[in-house]
């Protein structure tokens, strides 16, 4: 639908991804004009359902789920040739704009939620980002091949030249099972461009387990990374 436009397009309010409420911050509202009513209502409801002792687990698990969704969402936007920008919703939780509006990357006290870090977020939310296509199927079986294309979305001020792309396929115990590297040509500001292809035969040497693919780009003394 965006292909018909001649001018650059932005997407508005991408990422309305809410976590559960963090009851551990309730005491910070003691004696304030806002008060603690929002937290009291959630506590009462969870208590009625016999789930109050699991509130912290619910919150941490919801933060982990949103972290995966946020990364996938922004990377999908960065892979879209017809989008040149996005505004993300939201930076900070805004409970008092909407009741229990926990859609922020940070909570209302400008703190990261469990598991989040600035380093990880900058892997997919920065001027220069490495991307991977074909992520619809995360499950691999023996006798098949993992084949993924590595992309770069570059909105930095200057061109990138003399680049080295490296990738590593690791097991859960950090053992590197497959790896590769390739020198790639210049990338201009505003370009979305494929850099390399990862091809791995899933043979009998692979045991059942969780694996990760890490990609890095070295250029002009800088290093960009991402992983899945």
Short mmCIF file of C-alpha atoms in Angstrom, two decimals:
data_model
loop_
_atom_site.label_atom_id
_atom_site.label_comp_id
_atom_site.label_asym_id
_atom_site.label_seq_id
_atom_site.Cartn_x
_atom_site.Cartn_y
_atom_site.Cartn_z
CA UNK A 1 0.00 0.00 0.00
CA UNK A 2 2.90 2.37 0.63
CA UNK A 3 4.39 1.79 -2.83
CA UNK A 4 2.03 4.34 -4.44
CA UNK A 5 3.56 7.31 -2.60
CA UNK A 6 6.30 9.42 -4.17
CA UNK A 7 7.40 10.98 -0.88
CA UNK A 8 9.00 9.29 2.15
CA UNK A 9 6.53 7.62 4.51
CA UNK A 10 6.63 7.23 8.29
CA UNK A 11 4.59 4.79 10.38
CA UNK A 12 2.82 6.23 13.41
CA UNK A 13 2.56 4.72 16.90
CA UNK A 14 4.14 1.39 16.09
CA UNK A 15 4.52 -0.84 19.12
CA UNK A 16 1.56 -0.48 21.45
CA UNK A 17 2.73 -3.51 23.42
CA UNK A 18 1.62 -3.59 27.05
CA UNK A 19 3.08 -5.53 29.96
CA UNK A 20 1.30 -6.46 33.16
CA UNK A 21 1.41 -3.99 36.04
CA UNK A 22 4.49 -4.03 38.28
CA UNK A 23 3.06 -4.10 41.80
CA UNK A 24 6.52 -3.67 43.36
CA UNK A 25 6.48 0.07 42.59
CA UNK A 26 3.20 0.74 44.39
CA UNK A 27 4.88 2.17 47.51
CA UNK A 28 6.45 4.96 45.44
CA UNK A 29 2.98 6.44 45.04
CA UNK A 30 2.37 6.61 48.78
CA UNK A 31 1.33 10.13 49.81
CA UNK A 32 1.12 11.41 46.23
CA UNK A 33 -1.77 13.16 44.52
CA UNK A 34 -2.09 10.22 42.10
CA UNK A 35 -2.37 7.69 44.92
CA UNK A 36 -2.27 3.90 44.83
CA UNK A 37 -5.78 3.09 43.67
CA UNK A 38 -4.70 1.52 40.39
CA UNK A 39 -2.43 -0.95 42.20
CA UNK A 40 -5.03 -1.68 44.89
CA UNK A 41 -7.59 -2.67 42.26
CA UNK A 42 -5.17 -5.06 40.56
CA UNK A 43 -4.15 -6.58 43.91
CA UNK A 44 -7.79 -7.08 44.91
CA UNK A 45 -8.64 -8.76 41.60
CA UNK A 46 -5.62 -11.09 41.69
CA UNK A 47 -6.39 -11.97 45.31
CA UNK A 48 -9.97 -12.85 44.41
CA UNK A 49 -8.68 -15.20 41.71
CA UNK A 50 -6.04 -16.74 44.02
CA UNK A 51 -3.19 -15.43 41.86
CA UNK A 52 -1.69 -12.60 43.89
CA UNK A 53 1.41 -14.63 44.80
CA UNK A 54 2.19 -14.95 41.06
CA UNK A 55 1.92 -11.23 40.21
CA UNK A 56 5.70 -10.71 40.02
CA UNK A 57 6.09 -13.76 37.76
CA UNK A 58 3.28 -12.53 35.49
CA UNK A 59 4.98 -9.14 35.18
CA UNK A 60 8.44 -10.56 34.40
CA UNK A 61 7.05 -13.03 31.85
CA UNK A 62 5.01 -10.31 30.13
CA UNK A 63 8.13 -8.12 29.92
CA UNK A 64 10.02 -11.00 28.28
CA UNK A 65 7.21 -11.57 25.77
CA UNK A 66 6.99 -7.86 24.89
CA UNK A 67 10.78 -7.70 24.49
CA UNK A 68 10.59 -10.35 21.73
CA UNK A 69 7.61 -8.67 20.07
CA UNK A 70 9.23 -5.22 20.13
CA UNK A 71 12.43 -6.47 18.51
CA UNK A 72 10.53 -8.36 15.80
CA UNK A 73 8.25 -5.39 15.15
CA UNK A 74 11.00 -2.80 14.70
CA UNK A 75 13.10 -5.16 12.59
CA UNK A 76 10.08 -5.80 10.36
CA UNK A 77 9.64 -2.05 9.91
CA UNK A 78 13.34 -1.64 9.09
CA UNK A 79 13.04 -4.33 6.39
CA UNK A 80 10.24 -2.43 4.64
CA UNK A 81 11.59 -0.63 1.57
CA UNK A 82 8.72 1.88 1.55
CA UNK A 83 9.18 3.16 5.12
CA UNK A 84 11.85 5.69 5.98
CA UNK A 85 11.00 6.15 9.64
CA UNK A 86 8.76 5.26 12.57
CA UNK A 87 7.60 6.72 15.83
CA UNK A 88 7.37 4.12 18.56
CA UNK A 89 4.71 3.91 21.24
CA UNK A 90 5.89 4.19 23.74
CA UNK A 91 9.00 5.35 25.46
CA UNK A 92 7.53 5.44 28.99
CA UNK A 93 4.55 3.84 30.75
CA UNK A 94 1.66 6.30 30.98
CA UNK A 95 -0.77 4.82 33.51
CA UNK A 96 -2.49 8.14 34.10
CA UNK A 97 -3.24 8.75 30.43
CA UNK A 98 -4.93 5.36 30.24
CA UNK A 99 -5.55 3.24 33.31
CA UNK A 100 -2.76 0.69 33.52
CA UNK A 101 -1.18 1.83 30.24
CA UNK A 102 2.07 -0.15 30.53
CA UNK A 103 3.18 0.20 26.91
CA UNK A 104 6.54 1.85 27.59
CA UNK A 105 10.04 0.54 27.00
CA UNK A 106 10.72 2.16 30.40
CA UNK A 107 8.43 2.32 33.40
CA UNK A 108 7.10 5.66 34.60
CA UNK A 109 10.25 6.19 36.70
CA UNK A 110 12.45 5.89 33.58
CA UNK A 111 13.75 2.44 34.57
CA UNK A 112 14.16 -0.56 32.27
CA UNK A 113 11.78 -3.44 32.75
CA UNK A 114 13.21 -6.87 33.71
CA UNK A 115 15.61 -8.24 31.10
CA UNK A 116 15.83 -5.09 28.97
CA UNK A 117 19.06 -3.19 28.43
CA UNK A 118 20.20 -0.23 26.37
CA UNK A 119 22.80 -2.36 24.59
CA UNK A 120 20.21 -4.89 23.40
CA UNK A 121 17.69 -2.26 22.30
CA UNK A 122 20.35 -0.42 20.28
CA UNK A 123 21.00 -3.60 18.29
CA UNK A 124 17.69 -3.10 16.49
CA UNK A 125 16.85 0.54 17.22
CA UNK A 126 19.75 2.65 15.93
CA UNK A 127 20.81 4.49 12.76
CA UNK A 128 22.55 1.36 11.48
CA UNK A 129 20.92 -2.02 12.08
CA UNK A 130 21.67 -5.56 10.91
CA UNK A 131 18.60 -7.59 9.95
CA UNK A 132 17.68 -11.15 9.05
CA UNK A 133 14.93 -12.24 6.69
CA UNK A 134 12.83 -15.38 6.70
CA UNK A 135 12.11 -15.48 10.43
CA UNK A 136 8.61 -16.89 10.15
CA UNK A 137 9.78 -20.37 11.19
CA UNK A 138 11.93 -20.56 14.31
CA UNK A 139 11.85 -24.37 14.50
CA UNK A 140 14.45 -26.38 12.60
CA UNK A 141 14.45 -30.13 11.96
CA UNK A 142 17.17 -32.53 10.87
CA UNK A 143 17.49 -33.02 7.14
CA UNK A 144 16.56 -29.41 6.38
CA UNK A 145 18.63 -26.32 5.75
CA UNK A 146 18.71 -23.03 7.59
CA UNK A 147 19.01 -20.37 4.89
CA UNK A 148 18.75 -16.72 5.91
CA UNK A 149 19.79 -13.50 4.21
CA UNK A 150 21.62 -10.85 6.25
CA UNK A 151 20.53 -7.27 5.52
CA UNK A 152 21.64 -3.83 6.62
CA UNK A 153 19.38 -0.82 7.19
CA UNK A 154 21.65 2.23 7.22
CA UNK A 155 20.41 5.71 8.09
CA UNK A 156 23.72 7.07 9.35
CA UNK A 157 25.12 10.34 8.07
CA UNK A 158 27.96 8.83 6.01
CA UNK A 159 28.55 5.95 3.63
CA UNK A 160 30.00 2.70 5.02
CA UNK A 161 32.97 1.21 3.18
CA UNK A 162 35.42 -1.68 3.58
CA UNK A 163 33.01 -3.69 5.71
CA UNK A 164 33.44 -7.18 7.14
CA UNK A 165 30.32 -9.23 7.96
CA UNK A 166 30.68 -12.17 10.35
CA UNK A 167 28.12 -14.66 11.63
CA UNK A 168 28.19 -17.44 14.23
CA UNK A 169 25.70 -20.22 14.90
CA UNK A 170 25.96 -21.20 18.57
CA UNK A 171 24.50 -23.85 20.86
CA UNK A 172 23.03 -23.04 24.25
CA UNK A 173 26.39 -23.78 25.93
CA UNK A 174 28.03 -21.10 23.72
CA UNK A 175 29.80 -23.61 21.46
CA UNK A 176 30.26 -22.23 17.93
CA UNK A 177 28.96 -24.87 15.52
CA UNK A 178 29.14 -22.95 12.25
CA UNK A 179 30.53 -19.55 11.26
CA UNK A 180 31.33 -17.42 8.24
CA UNK A 181 32.69 -14.06 7.15
CA UNK A 182 32.62 -11.98 4.00
CA UNK A 183 33.86 -8.55 2.88
CA UNK A 184 31.09 -6.37 1.42
CA UNK A 185 30.97 -3.19 -0.62
CA UNK A 186 29.87 0.34 0.23
CA UNK A 187 26.48 1.17 1.73
CA UNK A 188 24.97 4.61 1.16
CA UNK A 189 22.89 6.54 3.74
CA UNK A 190 19.24 5.49 3.52
CA UNK A 191 19.96 2.11 1.93
CA UNK A 192 18.33 -1.19 2.81
CA UNK A 193 20.58 -3.80 1.23
CA UNK A 194 21.39 -7.54 1.48
CA UNK A 195 24.95 -8.28 2.64
CA UNK A 196 25.36 -12.05 2.83
CA UNK A 197 23.57 -15.39 3.07
CA UNK A 198 23.77 -17.85 5.97
CA UNK A 199 23.41 -21.48 4.88
CA UNK A 200 23.56 -24.30 7.44
CA UNK A 201 22.63 -27.93 6.85
CA UNK A 202 20.84 -29.26 9.92
CA UNK A 203 22.40 -32.72 9.98
CA UNK A 204 22.73 -35.51 12.57
CA UNK A 205 25.40 -33.59 14.51
CA UNK A 206 22.72 -31.23 15.84
CA UNK A 207 21.04 -32.28 19.06
CA UNK A 208 17.62 -31.13 20.22
CA UNK A 209 18.03 -27.76 21.86
CA UNK A 210 18.06 -24.00 21.59
CA UNK A 211 20.45 -22.30 19.16
CA UNK A 212 21.31 -18.71 18.34
CA UNK A 213 22.60 -16.87 15.30
CA UNK A 214 24.78 -13.80 15.92
CA UNK A 215 25.76 -11.35 13.20
CA UNK A 216 28.30 -8.52 13.35
CA UNK A 217 29.56 -5.82 11.02
CA UNK A 218 32.98 -4.19 11.42
CA UNK A 219 33.61 -0.90 9.62
CA UNK A 220 35.79 2.15 10.27
CA UNK A 221 36.69 0.99 13.76
CA UNK A 222 33.03 0.51 14.72
CA UNK A 223 31.16 -2.74 15.32
CA UNK A 224 27.44 -3.36 14.88
CA UNK A 225 25.82 -6.54 16.18
CA UNK A 226 22.46 -8.28 16.32
CA UNK A 227 21.26 -11.76 17.16
CA UNK A 228 18.31 -14.14 17.05
#
